[in-house]
Amino acid sequence: YEHQDRDIEKLKFGHKDASKKEAAAFLSIAGAAYYYREDIWAVVSQYIDPSFFELSIDQYASTIALFTVVPHFIDICYQYGFLRGLSWALKILTDPFTDLFDFYTHVI
């Protein structure tokens, strides 16, 4: 296993500025919204007719999750080509596993 060169990864895939903090904040909000989705649904359904929503709660949460990844993939494909976009998508899918190898020594 070859450890990641973090400088090269930053140059390849962006998020070198405050946008990374914003992304982390919104992912935290999305995670909390998913965790409390039943409670949120109970409040929202009091004010909006439930027949207005055709998606289940899980389908809606999955759709919102896709909106965090697909636009970035399309943007990379448009700017740099499909191969670079596919490389980014594979990186996103494998990051949780490779990060275990890179950062397991820093567990608190």
mmCIF file of C-alpha atoms in Angstrom:
data_model
loop_
_atom_site.group_PDB
_atom_site.id
_atom_site.type_symbol
_atom_site.label_atom_id
_atom_site.label_comp_id
_atom_site.label_asym_id
_atom_site.label_seq_id
_atom_site.Cartn_x
_atom_site.Cartn_y
_atom_site.Cartn_z
ATOM 1 C CA TYR A 1 0.000 0.000 0.000
ATOM 2 C CA GLU A 2 1.296 3.406 -1.008
ATOM 3 C CA HIS A 3 0.360 6.340 1.245
ATOM 4 C CA GLN A 4 -1.298 9.339 -0.361
ATOM 5 C CA ASP A 5 0.745 12.389 -1.247
ATOM 6 C CA ARG A 6 -1.588 14.995 0.202
ATOM 7 C CA ASP A 7 -0.050 17.887 -1.756
ATOM 8 C CA ILE A 8 -0.659 16.170 -5.094
ATOM 9 C CA GLU A 9 -4.209 15.222 -4.061
ATOM 10 C CA LYS A 10 -4.979 18.839 -3.169
ATOM 11 C CA LEU A 11 -3.693 20.074 -6.507
ATOM 12 C CA LYS A 12 -5.674 17.474 -8.447
ATOM 13 C CA PHE A 13 -9.088 17.787 -6.873
ATOM 14 C CA GLY A 14 -9.519 21.265 -5.424
ATOM 15 C CA HIS A 15 -10.998 22.339 -2.091
ATOM 16 C CA LYS A 16 -7.922 24.369 -1.205
ATOM 17 C CA ASP A 17 -9.840 27.212 0.368
ATOM 18 C CA ALA A 18 -12.792 27.920 2.662
ATOM 19 C CA SER A 19 -15.075 25.796 0.472
ATOM 20 C CA LYS A 20 -13.818 22.700 2.286
ATOM 21 C CA LYS A 21 -15.053 24.125 5.601
ATOM 22 C CA GLU A 22 -18.397 24.982 4.020
ATOM 23 C CA ALA A 23 -18.694 21.478 2.574
ATOM 24 C CA ALA A 24 -17.909 19.945 5.959
ATOM 25 C CA ALA A 25 -20.495 22.171 7.667
ATOM 26 C CA PHE A 26 -23.211 21.305 5.155
ATOM 27 C CA LEU A 27 -22.384 17.601 5.357
ATOM 28 C CA SER A 28 -22.756 17.821 9.127
ATOM 29 C CA ILE A 29 -26.123 19.528 8.698
ATOM 30 C CA ALA A 30 -27.193 16.900 6.159
ATOM 31 C CA GLY A 31 -26.135 14.126 8.548
ATOM 32 C CA ALA A 32 -28.117 15.677 11.381
ATOM 33 C CA ALA A 33 -31.144 16.137 9.115
ATOM 34 C CA TYR A 34 -30.941 12.488 8.114
ATOM 35 C CA TYR A 35 -30.578 11.353 11.722
ATOM 36 C CA TYR A 36 -33.592 13.413 12.836
ATOM 37 C CA ARG A 37 -35.582 12.848 9.617
ATOM 38 C CA GLU A 38 -38.539 11.260 11.401
ATOM 39 C CA ASP A 39 -38.869 14.226 13.791
ATOM 40 C CA ILE A 40 -38.480 16.717 10.946
ATOM 41 C CA TRP A 41 -41.099 14.825 8.952
ATOM 42 C CA ALA A 42 -43.533 14.982 11.876
ATOM 43 C CA VAL A 43 -43.169 18.778 12.094
ATOM 44 C CA VAL A 44 -43.282 19.393 8.334
ATOM 45 C CA SER A 45 -46.306 17.164 7.774
ATOM 46 C CA GLN A 46 -48.292 19.327 10.216
ATOM 47 C CA TYR A 47 -47.976 22.325 7.884
ATOM 48 C CA ILE A 48 -47.820 20.687 4.447
ATOM 49 C CA ASP A 49 -50.216 18.073 3.142
ATOM 50 C CA PRO A 50 -48.273 14.750 3.108
ATOM 51 C CA SER A 51 -49.792 13.876 -0.285
ATOM 52 C CA PHE A 52 -47.656 16.738 -1.682
ATOM 53 C CA PHE A 53 -44.583 14.561 -1.221
ATOM 54 C CA GLU A 54 -44.347 11.619 -3.605
ATOM 55 C CA LEU A 55 -40.984 10.400 -2.322
ATOM 56 C CA SER A 56 -40.496 8.482 0.881
ATOM 57 C CA ILE A 57 -38.198 9.993 3.492
ATOM 58 C CA ASP A 58 -35.375 7.613 2.567
ATOM 59 C CA GLN A 59 -35.767 8.333 -1.164
ATOM 60 C CA TYR A 60 -35.658 12.055 -0.462
ATOM 61 C CA ALA A 61 -32.537 11.733 1.706
ATOM 62 C CA SER A 62 -30.848 9.623 -0.987
ATOM 63 C CA THR A 63 -31.684 12.206 -3.640
ATOM 64 C CA ILE A 64 -30.218 15.000 -1.533
ATOM 65 C CA ALA A 65 -27.081 12.893 -0.981
ATOM 66 C CA LEU A 66 -26.717 12.442 -4.746
ATOM 67 C CA PHE A 67 -26.920 16.209 -5.187
ATOM 68 C CA THR A 68 -23.700 16.519 -3.167
ATOM 69 C CA VAL A 69 -21.678 14.265 -5.488
ATOM 70 C CA VAL A 70 -23.159 14.261 -8.991
ATOM 71 C CA PRO A 71 -22.788 18.021 -9.765
ATOM 72 C CA HIS A 72 -19.109 17.947 -8.804
ATOM 73 C CA PHE A 73 -18.584 14.828 -10.968
ATOM 74 C CA ILE A 74 -20.275 16.520 -13.943
ATOM 75 C CA ASP A 75 -18.241 19.695 -13.445
ATOM 76 C CA ILE A 76 -14.960 17.762 -13.392
ATOM 77 C CA CYS A 77 -15.977 15.752 -16.478
ATOM 78 C CA TYR A 78 -16.917 18.957 -18.305
ATOM 79 C CA GLN A 79 -13.711 20.801 -17.420
ATOM 80 C CA TYR A 80 -11.132 17.988 -17.490
ATOM 81 C CA GLY A 81 -12.724 15.043 -19.328
ATOM 82 C CA PHE A 82 -14.503 11.846 -18.386
ATOM 83 C CA LEU A 83 -11.372 9.988 -17.288
ATOM 84 C CA ARG A 84 -10.513 12.652 -14.695
ATOM 85 C CA GLY A 85 -14.143 12.639 -13.503
ATOM 86 C CA LEU A 86 -14.092 8.863 -13.159
ATOM 87 C CA SER A 87 -10.800 9.096 -11.275
ATOM 88 C CA TRP A 88 -12.375 11.599 -8.878
ATOM 89 C CA ALA A 89 -15.445 9.393 -8.371
ATOM 90 C CA LEU A 90 -13.274 6.375 -7.555
ATOM 91 C CA LYS A 91 -11.243 8.518 -5.159
ATOM 92 C CA ILE A 92 -14.431 9.638 -3.379
ATOM 93 C CA LEU A 93 -15.684 6.050 -3.105
ATOM 94 C CA THR A 94 -12.392 4.671 -1.794
ATOM 95 C CA ASP A 95 -11.370 7.572 0.483
ATOM 96 C CA PRO A 96 -13.013 6.168 3.628
ATOM 97 C CA PHE A 97 -11.029 2.947 3.260
ATOM 98 C CA THR A 98 -7.673 4.493 2.331
ATOM 99 C CA ASP A 99 -8.045 7.046 5.127
ATOM 100 C CA LEU A 100 -8.229 4.188 7.618
ATOM 101 C CA PHE A 101 -4.752 3.112 6.544
ATOM 102 C CA ASP A 102 -3.409 6.678 6.477
ATOM 103 C CA PHE A 103 -4.814 7.942 9.756
ATOM 104 C CA TYR A 104 -5.370 4.957 12.074
ATOM 105 C CA THR A 105 -2.335 6.016 14.122
ATOM 106 C CA HIS A 106 -4.047 9.335 14.963
ATOM 107 C CA VAL A 107 -7.179 7.886 16.546
ATOM 108 C CA ILE A 108 -7.953 9.584 19.832
#
